[in-house]
Structure formats: C-alpha cells, structure tokens
CSV table of C-alpha atoms and ligand atoms in Angstrom, one decimal:
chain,number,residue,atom,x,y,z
A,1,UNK,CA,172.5,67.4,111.7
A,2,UNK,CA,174.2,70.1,114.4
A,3,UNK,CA,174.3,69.6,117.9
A,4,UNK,CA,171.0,70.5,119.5
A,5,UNK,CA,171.0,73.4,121.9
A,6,UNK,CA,168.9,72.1,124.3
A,7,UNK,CA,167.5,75.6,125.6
A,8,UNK,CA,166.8,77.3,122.1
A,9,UNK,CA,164.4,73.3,121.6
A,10,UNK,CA,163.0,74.5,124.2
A,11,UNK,CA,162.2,77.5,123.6
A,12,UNK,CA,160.8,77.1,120.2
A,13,UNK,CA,158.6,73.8,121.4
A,14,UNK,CA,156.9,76.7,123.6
A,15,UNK,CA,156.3,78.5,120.6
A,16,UNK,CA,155.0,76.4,118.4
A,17,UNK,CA,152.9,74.4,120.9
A,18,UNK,CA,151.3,77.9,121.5
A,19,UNK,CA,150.5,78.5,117.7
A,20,UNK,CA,149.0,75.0,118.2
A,21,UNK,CA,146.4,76.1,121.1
A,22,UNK,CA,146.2,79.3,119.3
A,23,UNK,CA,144.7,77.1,116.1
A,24,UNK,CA,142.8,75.4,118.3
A,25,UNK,CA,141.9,79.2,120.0
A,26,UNK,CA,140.1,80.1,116.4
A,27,UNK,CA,137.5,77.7,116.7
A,28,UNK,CA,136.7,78.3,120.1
A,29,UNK,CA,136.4,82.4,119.5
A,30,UNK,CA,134.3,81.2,116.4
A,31,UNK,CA,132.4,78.8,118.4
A,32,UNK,CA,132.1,81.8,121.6
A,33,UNK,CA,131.2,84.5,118.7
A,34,UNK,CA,128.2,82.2,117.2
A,35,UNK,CA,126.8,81.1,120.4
A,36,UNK,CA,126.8,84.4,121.6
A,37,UNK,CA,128.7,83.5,124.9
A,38,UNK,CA,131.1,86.4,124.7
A,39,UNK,CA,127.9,88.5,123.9
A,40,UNK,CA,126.3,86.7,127.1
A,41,UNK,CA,129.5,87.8,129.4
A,42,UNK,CA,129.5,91.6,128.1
A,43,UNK,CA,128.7,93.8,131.0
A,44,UNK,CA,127.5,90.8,133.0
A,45,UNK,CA,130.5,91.1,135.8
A,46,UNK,CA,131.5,87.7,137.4
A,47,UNK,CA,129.1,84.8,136.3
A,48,UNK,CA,129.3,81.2,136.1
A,49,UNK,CA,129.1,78.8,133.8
A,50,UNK,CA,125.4,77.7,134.8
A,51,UNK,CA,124.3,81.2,134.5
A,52,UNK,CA,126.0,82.1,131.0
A,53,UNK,CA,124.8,78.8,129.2
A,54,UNK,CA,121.1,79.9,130.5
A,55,UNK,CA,121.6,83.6,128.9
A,56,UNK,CA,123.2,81.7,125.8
A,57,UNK,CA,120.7,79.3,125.3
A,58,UNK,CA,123.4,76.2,125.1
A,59,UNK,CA,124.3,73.5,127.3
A,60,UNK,CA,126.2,74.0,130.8
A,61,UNK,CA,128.5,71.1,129.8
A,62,UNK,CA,129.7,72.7,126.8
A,63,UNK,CA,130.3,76.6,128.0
A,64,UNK,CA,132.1,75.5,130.8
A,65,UNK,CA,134.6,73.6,129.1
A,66,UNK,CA,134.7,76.1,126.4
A,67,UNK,CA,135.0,78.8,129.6
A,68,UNK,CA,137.9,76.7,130.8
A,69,UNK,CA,139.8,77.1,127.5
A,70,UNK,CA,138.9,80.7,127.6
A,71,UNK,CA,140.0,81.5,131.3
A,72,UNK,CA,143.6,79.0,130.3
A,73,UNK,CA,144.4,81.6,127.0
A,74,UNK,CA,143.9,84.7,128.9
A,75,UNK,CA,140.7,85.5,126.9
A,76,UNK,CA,138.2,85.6,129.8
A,77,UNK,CA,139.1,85.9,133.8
A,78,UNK,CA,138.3,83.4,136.4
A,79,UNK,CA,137.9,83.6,140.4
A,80,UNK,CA,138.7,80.4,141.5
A,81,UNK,CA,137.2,81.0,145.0
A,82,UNK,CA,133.8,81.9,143.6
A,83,UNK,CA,134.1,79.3,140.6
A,84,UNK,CA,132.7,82.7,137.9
A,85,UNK,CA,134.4,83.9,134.8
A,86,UNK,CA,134.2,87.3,133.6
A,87,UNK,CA,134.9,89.0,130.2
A,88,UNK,CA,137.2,92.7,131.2
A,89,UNK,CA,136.2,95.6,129.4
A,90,UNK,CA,139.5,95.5,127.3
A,91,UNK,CA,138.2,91.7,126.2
A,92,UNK,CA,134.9,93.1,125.3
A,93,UNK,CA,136.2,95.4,122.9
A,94,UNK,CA,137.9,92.7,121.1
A,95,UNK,CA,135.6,89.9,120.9
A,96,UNK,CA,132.2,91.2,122.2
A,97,UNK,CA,131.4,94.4,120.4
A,98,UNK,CA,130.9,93.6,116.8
A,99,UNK,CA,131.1,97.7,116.6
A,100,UNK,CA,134.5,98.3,118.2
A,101,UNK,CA,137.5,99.0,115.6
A,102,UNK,CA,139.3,95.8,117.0
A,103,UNK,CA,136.7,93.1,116.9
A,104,UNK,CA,138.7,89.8,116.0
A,105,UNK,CA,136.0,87.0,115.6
A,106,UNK,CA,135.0,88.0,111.7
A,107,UNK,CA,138.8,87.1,111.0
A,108,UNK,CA,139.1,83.3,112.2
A,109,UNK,CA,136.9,82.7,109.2
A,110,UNK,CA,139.7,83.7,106.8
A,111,UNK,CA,142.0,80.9,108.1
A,112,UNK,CA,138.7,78.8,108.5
A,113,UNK,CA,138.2,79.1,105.0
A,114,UNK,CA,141.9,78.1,103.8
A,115,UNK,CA,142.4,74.7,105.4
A,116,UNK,CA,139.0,73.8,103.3
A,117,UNK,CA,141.6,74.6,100.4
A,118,UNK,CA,144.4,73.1,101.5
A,119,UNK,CA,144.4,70.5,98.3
A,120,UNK,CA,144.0,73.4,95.8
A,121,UNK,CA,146.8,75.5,97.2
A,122,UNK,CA,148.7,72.0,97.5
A,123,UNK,CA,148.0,71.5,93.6
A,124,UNK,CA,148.7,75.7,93.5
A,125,UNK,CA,152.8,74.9,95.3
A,126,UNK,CA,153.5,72.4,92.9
A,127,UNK,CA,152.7,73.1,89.0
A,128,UNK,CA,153.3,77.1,90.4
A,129,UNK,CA,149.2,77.7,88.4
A,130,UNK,CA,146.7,80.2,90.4
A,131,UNK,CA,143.6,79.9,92.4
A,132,UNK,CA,141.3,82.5,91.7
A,133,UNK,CA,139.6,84.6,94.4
A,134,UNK,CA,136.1,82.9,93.8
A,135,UNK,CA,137.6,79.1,94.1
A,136,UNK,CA,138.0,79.6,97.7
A,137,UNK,CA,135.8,78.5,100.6
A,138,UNK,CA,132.9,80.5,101.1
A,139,UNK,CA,133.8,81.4,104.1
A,140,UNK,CA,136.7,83.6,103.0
A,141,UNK,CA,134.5,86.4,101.4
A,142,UNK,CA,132.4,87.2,104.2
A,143,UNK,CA,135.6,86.9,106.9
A,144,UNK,CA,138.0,89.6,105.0
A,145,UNK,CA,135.1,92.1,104.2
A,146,UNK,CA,134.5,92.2,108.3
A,147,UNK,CA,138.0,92.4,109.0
A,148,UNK,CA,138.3,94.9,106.7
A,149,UNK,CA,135.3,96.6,107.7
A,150,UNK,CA,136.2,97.8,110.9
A,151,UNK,CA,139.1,99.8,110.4
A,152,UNK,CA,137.5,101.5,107.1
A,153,UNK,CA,134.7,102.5,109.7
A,154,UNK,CA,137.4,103.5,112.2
A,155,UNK,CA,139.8,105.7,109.5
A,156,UNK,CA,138.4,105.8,106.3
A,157,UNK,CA,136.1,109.1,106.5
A,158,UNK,CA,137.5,110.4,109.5
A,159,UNK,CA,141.7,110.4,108.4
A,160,UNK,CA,142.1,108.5,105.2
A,161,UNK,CA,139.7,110.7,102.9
A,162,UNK,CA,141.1,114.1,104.6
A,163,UNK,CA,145.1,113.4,104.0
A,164,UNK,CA,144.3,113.4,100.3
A,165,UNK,CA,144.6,116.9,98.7
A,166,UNK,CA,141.0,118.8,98.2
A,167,UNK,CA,138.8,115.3,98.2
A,168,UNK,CA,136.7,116.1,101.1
A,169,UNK,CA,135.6,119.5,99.5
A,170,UNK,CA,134.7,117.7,95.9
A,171,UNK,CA,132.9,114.6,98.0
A,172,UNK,CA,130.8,117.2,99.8
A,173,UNK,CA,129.9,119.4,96.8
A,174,UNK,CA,129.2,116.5,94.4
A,175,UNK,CA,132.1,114.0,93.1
A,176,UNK,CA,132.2,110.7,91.1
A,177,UNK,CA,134.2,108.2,92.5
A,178,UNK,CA,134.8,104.6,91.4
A,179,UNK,CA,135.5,101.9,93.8
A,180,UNK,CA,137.4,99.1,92.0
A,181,UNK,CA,138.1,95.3,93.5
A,182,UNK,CA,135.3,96.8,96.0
A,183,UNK,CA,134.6,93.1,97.4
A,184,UNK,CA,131.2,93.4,99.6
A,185,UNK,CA,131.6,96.7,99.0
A,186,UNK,CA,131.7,98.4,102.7
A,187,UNK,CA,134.3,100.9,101.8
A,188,UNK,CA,131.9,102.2,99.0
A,189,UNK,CA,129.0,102.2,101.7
A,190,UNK,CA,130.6,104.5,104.4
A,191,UNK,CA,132.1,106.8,102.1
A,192,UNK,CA,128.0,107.1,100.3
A,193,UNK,CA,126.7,107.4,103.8
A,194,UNK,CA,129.2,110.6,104.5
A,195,UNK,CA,128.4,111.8,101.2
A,196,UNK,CA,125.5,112.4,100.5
A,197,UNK,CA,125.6,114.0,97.2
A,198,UNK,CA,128.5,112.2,95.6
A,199,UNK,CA,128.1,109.4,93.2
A,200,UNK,CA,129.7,105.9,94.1
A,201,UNK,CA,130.1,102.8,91.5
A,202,UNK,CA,132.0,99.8,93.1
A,203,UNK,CA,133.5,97.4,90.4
A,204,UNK,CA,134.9,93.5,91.5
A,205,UNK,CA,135.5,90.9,88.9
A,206,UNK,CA,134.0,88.5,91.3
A,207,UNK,CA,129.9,88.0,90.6
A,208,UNK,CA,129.3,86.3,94.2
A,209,UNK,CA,130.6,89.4,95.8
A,210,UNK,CA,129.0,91.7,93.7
A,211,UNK,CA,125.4,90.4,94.7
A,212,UNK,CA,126.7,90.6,98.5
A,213,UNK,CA,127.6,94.3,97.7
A,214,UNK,CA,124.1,95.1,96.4
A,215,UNK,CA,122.4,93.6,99.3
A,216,UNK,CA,124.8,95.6,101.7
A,217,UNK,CA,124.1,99.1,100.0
A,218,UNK,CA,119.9,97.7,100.0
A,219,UNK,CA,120.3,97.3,104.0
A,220,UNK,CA,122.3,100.4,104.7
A,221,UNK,CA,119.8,102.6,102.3
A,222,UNK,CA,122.3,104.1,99.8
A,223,UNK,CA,121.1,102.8,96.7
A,224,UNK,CA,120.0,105.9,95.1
A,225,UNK,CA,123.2,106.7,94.9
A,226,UNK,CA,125.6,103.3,95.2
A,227,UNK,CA,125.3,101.2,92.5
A,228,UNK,CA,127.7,97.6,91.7
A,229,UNK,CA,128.9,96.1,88.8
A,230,UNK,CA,130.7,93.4,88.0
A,231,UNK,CA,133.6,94.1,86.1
A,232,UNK,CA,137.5,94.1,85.8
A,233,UNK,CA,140.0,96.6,87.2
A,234,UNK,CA,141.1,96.9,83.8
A,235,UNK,CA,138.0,97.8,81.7
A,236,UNK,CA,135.8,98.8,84.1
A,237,UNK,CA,133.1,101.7,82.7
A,238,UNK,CA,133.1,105.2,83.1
A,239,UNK,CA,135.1,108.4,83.0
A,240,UNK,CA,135.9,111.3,84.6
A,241,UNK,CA,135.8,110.1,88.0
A,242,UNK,CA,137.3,112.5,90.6
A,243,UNK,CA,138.2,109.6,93.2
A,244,UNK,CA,139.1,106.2,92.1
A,245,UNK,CA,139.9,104.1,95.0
A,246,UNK,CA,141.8,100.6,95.9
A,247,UNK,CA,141.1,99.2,99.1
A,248,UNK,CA,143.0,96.2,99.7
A,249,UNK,CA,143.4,94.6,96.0
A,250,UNK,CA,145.9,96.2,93.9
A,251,UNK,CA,148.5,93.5,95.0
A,252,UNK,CA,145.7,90.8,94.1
A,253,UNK,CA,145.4,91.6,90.5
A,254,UNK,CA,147.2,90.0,87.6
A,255,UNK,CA,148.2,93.4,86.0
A,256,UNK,CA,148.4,95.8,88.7
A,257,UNK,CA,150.2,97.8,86.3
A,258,UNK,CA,147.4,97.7,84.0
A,259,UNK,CA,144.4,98.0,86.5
A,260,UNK,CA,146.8,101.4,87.6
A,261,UNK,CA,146.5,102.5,84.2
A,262,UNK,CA,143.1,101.9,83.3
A,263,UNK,CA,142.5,104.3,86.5
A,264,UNK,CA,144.5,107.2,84.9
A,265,UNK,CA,142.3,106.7,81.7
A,266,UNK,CA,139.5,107.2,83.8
A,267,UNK,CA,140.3,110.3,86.2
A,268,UNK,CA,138.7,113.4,86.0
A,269,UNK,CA,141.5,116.6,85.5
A,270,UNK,CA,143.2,116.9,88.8
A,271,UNK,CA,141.5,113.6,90.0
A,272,UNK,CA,143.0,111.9,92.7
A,273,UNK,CA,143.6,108.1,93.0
A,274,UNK,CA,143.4,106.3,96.9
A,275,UNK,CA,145.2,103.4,97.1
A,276,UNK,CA,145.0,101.4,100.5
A,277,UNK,CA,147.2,98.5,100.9
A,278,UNK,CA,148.1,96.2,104.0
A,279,UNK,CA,150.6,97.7,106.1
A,280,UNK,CA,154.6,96.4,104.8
A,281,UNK,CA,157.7,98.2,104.8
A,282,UNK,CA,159.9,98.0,101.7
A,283,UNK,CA,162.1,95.0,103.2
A,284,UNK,CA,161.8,91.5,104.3
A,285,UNK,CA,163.9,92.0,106.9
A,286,UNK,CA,161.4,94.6,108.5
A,287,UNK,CA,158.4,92.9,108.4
A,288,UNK,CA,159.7,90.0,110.2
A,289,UNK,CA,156.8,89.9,113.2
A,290,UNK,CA,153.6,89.6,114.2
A,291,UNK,CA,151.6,91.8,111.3
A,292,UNK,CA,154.7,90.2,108.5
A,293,UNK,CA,153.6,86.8,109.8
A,294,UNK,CA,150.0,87.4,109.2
A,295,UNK,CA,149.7,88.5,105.9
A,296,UNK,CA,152.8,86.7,104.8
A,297,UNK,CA,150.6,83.9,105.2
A,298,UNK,CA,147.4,85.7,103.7
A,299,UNK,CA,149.9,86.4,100.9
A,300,UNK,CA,150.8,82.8,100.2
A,301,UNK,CA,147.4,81.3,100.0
A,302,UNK,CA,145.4,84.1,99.1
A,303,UNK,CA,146.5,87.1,97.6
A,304,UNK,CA,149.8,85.4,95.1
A,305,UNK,CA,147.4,82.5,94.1
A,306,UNK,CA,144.7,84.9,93.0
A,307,UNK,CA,147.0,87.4,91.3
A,308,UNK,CA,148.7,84.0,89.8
A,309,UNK,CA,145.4,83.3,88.1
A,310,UNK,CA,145.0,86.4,86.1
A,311,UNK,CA,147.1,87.1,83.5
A,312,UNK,CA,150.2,88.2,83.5
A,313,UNK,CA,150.4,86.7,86.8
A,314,UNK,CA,152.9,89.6,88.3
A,315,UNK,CA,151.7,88.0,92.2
A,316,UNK,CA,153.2,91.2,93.8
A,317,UNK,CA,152.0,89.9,97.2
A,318,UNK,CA,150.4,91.8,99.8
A,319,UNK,CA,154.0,92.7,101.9
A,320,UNK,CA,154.8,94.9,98.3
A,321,UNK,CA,155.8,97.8,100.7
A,322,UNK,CA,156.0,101.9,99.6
A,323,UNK,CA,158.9,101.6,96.8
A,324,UNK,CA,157.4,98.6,95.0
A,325,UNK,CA,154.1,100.6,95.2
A,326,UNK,CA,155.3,103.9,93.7
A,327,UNK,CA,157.2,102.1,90.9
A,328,UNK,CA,153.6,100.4,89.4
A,329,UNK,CA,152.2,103.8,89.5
A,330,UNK,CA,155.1,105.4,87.7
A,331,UNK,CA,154.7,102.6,85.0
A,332,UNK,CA,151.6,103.2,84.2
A,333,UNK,CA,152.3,107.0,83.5
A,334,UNK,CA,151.2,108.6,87.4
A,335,UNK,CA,153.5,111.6,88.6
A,336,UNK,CA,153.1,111.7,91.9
A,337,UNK,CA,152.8,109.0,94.6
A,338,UNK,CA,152.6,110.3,98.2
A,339,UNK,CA,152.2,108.4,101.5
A,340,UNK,CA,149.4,110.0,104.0
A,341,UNK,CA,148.2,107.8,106.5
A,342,UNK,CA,148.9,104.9,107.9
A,343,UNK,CA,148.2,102.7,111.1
A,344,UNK,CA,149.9,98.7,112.0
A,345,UNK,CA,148.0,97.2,109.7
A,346,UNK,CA,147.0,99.6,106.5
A,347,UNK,CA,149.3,102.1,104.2
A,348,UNK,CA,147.2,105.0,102.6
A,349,UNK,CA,149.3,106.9,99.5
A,350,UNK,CA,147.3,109.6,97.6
A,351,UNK,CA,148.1,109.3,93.4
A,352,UNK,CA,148.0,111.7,91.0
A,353,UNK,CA,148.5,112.1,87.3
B,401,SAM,C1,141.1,91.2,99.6
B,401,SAM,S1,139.7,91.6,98.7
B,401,SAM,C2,139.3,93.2,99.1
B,401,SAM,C3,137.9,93.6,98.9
B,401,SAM,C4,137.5,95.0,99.4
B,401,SAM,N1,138.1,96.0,98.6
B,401,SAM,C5,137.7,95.2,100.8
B,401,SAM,O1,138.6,96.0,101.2
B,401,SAM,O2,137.1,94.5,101.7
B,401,SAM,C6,140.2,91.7,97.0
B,401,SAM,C7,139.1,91.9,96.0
B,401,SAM,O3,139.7,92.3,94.7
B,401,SAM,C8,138.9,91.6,93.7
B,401,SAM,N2,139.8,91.5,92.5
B,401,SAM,C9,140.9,90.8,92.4
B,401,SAM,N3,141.4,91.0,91.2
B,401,SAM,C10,140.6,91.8,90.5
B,401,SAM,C11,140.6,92.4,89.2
B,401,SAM,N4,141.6,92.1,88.3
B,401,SAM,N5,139.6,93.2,88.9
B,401,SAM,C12,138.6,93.5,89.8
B,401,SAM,N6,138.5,93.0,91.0
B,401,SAM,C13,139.5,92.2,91.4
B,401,SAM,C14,138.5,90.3,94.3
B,401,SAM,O4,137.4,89.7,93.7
B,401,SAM,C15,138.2,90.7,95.8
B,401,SAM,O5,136.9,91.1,96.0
C-alpha cells in the first residue's frame, strides 16, 4: 500500500461520512413527506416542535428529533433563541409542494426500493444474468413515475413537444401517437389533457404498470381518448402513428435497436419519433458529477439489469449519451436524428425516417 496523504484521508472521510447521513437523510425526507411534517411547516413561519407535531398529528418526541436532523442537514432553519424551525420558501419548493417541478421526496423510494434487492442484484454481479423491471421492489414503480412526473409536467407540452418539427399543429388538429415503455403512463396523460382531439395508446411490457396507467388516465378523465396495453416495444399494435414516443426506456430494453425499428414500421409518412433519455454526454469522463453519479447508479441496478434480462441483452445503460443514441437509430434504417431540448437531467432528440 502507498503512503497515506493524511489531508486527501481526510478529506474523503468527510465525504463519504456525508453520503452516509445523506442515506440516513432519505428516510428522514420519506419519513417528513408521509407524516406530512414538511406539509405542516409550509407557510407556517417559525414554529416549534410542540406546535408542528399537533398540526401533524404525531408525537412531539419524534418531530423534534426528526426537526433536529432536519435543522443539522440544512433542510429546515432553526432559531436557537426562540427554540422554532422553519421550512424557507426555497425548501418548500423542494420537499413541500408535491406540484413544484423539483419535488424530491417521490425519488428516495427509488433507492428505497433497491436495498430490498440487494441479494438479486448480488446474484445479478456475479453469473452477469438480468433482473427484470417487474422483479424489483414495489416501491420502485411508483418512485420513478413521480420523479419522472414532474419534469414531463414542467417541459413536456410547454418545450419538448414544440422543438419537434410540425407536431404541435398535427396534436391540435387530430394525431395518433403511441407511447411505448409508457410506465404509469403520466407522459401519455399530459400530452391527452393538452390534446384534446388526438388519440393516445401507451404500451409497457410490464402488466403491474399497465393497471397503474389505467387507473391514472380513470382519475385524470382522459379515457375516451387514452387507452393502455400491455405489450412489447417490439410488437406493439398499430400503424400509422404520427408521434411515437420514448420517455425514459429506450436504454432499458433488450433490443433497443429493434424496439427503434419496430417504431419506423409503425410511423405515419413524415411521422416523427420523440425520444427522451436521461441527460449524458457522449463520454465518461464528462459525466463524472453529481447527475453521472446518480444515474450511474440507477444504471447499475436498474436500467443494465433490466435490459440484461431481455434478449439480446445490449444493457446500453442510461449514461448512452447523443452519438451512441443516433447510431441505434441509424441501424434500424432512421435518417435523421436531431437534438432539441434538453435541461440537467433529460436529452430530447426528434427522429425521423
Ligand atoms: C424507467 S421506466 C420509464 C417509464 C415511463 N416511460 C416514465 O417515463 O415514467 C422504463 C419502462 O420501460 C418499460 N420497458 C422496459 N423494456 C421494455 C420493452 N422491451 N418493451 C416495453 N416496455 C419496456 C418498463 O416496464 C418500464 O415501465
């Protein structure tokens, strides 16, 4: 072993004994989000810990050791002299307002749902086999179609669908438009509720998330003209669609190649396809930080297993970046790939035959 450079031990102990209390910080945002005690603190200025156990219906005990651990990570404020906490407007946003574009507490249930699987993913690392999107936790499904959720709401009708050439104009006259790997299906819902008189059909090979899709189009009122069904990204039914879209799965599949050109079989003349993939530049190099971090590791235990368990296995991974992108489309016989949005944590290309 080299000599130890005292400082640089240092230095990373810091670090990783504050990815430790950040682990720890999960289950206290998830324990603050289902309480409602960041709900309690919204617009309630400086209040103590007596006071916001009695709006949240807990114990004082409890919130104010949670409040403690809130005030010690930065995620609330606390006045020493008047012994209150208070949640900043800025804090609200994130972990408060289940309608604000940067709500976080949805998204601890992703790595919730991943140490239930540690032992599959251990059995995954060593004989190299998949684990299918369905064998995880339950509490992955509902976790990545919130996270999700929010920035489709924020971008998705107001940027994404605009960048691509003449979509807006079809969607508003009348256009069929296939939403494949659509998960819970929200993409397929806000893009039905902005459109009015276009037909929407979301396709996921995964029946749980199907059913979860349906009941989401039954309580947003868009079933006459949203309908789910469960089927593969490669022989999913239908033709002639003037928008097919992928949010967030291409790099799951098995045969993204294939689930590309089952899509060109299926586009309408001068259809367009939307392909929305997590935000990764071409090279490892430059996606070595927070965002690379984050779905490096939602890469590993989610996104490479899955893709692992379909066949041909190709377990592009979710940092695939632009080039890697533009070369499955070109396989499977598209002519022009085009970047037109992106944001930190999304890339938006428009695809066309
Ligand atoms: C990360 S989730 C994204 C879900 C949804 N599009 C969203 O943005 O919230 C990936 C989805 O792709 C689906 N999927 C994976 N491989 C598939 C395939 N070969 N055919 C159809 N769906 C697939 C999974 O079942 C899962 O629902």
């Amino acid at each position: 072993m080299g000599a130890i450079d005292e400082n640089k031990l240092n230095v990373f102990i810091q670090q990783a004994i504050g990815d430790l209390a950040a682990g720890f910080g999960g289950v206290m945002v998830s324990l603050g989000h289902k309480c409602g005690l960041y709900k309690g603190m919204h617009d309630a200025g400086p209040i103590t810990a007596g006071q916001l156990a009695e709006r949240a219906g807990c114990a004082e005990r409890y919130v104010r050791e949670w409040l403690n651990s809130q005030a010690a990570g930065g995620y609330v404020e606390y006045d020493a002299a008047k012994d209150t906490y208070e949640l900043t407007p800025e804090q609200a946003m994130v972990l408060a307002d289940e309608d604000s574009p940067v709500f976080i507490p949805h998204a601890w249930e992703v790595p919730a749902s991943i140490w239930f699987d540690e032992d599959k993913l251990l059995r995954a690392f060593r004989t190299g086999e998949g684990v299918a999107w369905g064998e995880h936790h339950h509490r992955l499904f509902c976790g990545n179609a919130a996270f999700f959720k929010a920035p489709y709401q924020a971008n998705l009708v107001s940027n994404w669908l605009p960048a691509l050439g003449g979509v807006v104009e079809k969607l508003s006259a009348g256009a069929r438009v296939a939403d494949v790997g659509c998960g819970h299906g929200h993409s397929t819902i806000i893009m039905a509720e902005a459109f009015p008189n276009s037909r929407f059909v979301g396709f996921d090979a995964h029946a749980d998330s199907v059913t979860a899709a349906r009941d989401n189009a039954g309580k947003a009122g868009v079933e006459d003209r949203v309908h789910y069904e469960i089927s593969s990204a490669k022989t999913f039914p239908g033709k002639d669609y003037d928008l097919v879209c992928f949010f967030d799965c291409l790099h799951d599949m098995g045969d993204p190649v294939g689930g590309a050109r089952h899509a060109a079989e299926t586009l309408a003349e001068d259809g367009t396809v939307m392909l929305v993939e997590p935000f990764a530049n071409d090279r490892l190099e430059d996606n070595l930080n927070t965002i690379g971090r984050l779905f490096y590791s939602g890469s590993t235990t989610i996104c490479c297993p899955h893709s692992l368990s379909e066949e041909v296995g190709m377990a592009l991974g979710n940092q695939a970046g632009e080039t890697r992108l533009a070369r499955i489309f070109e396989e499977a016989g598209f002519n022009s790939f085009r970047r037109v949005a992106e944001n930190p944590f999304n890339l938006v290309f428009e695809v066309k035959l």
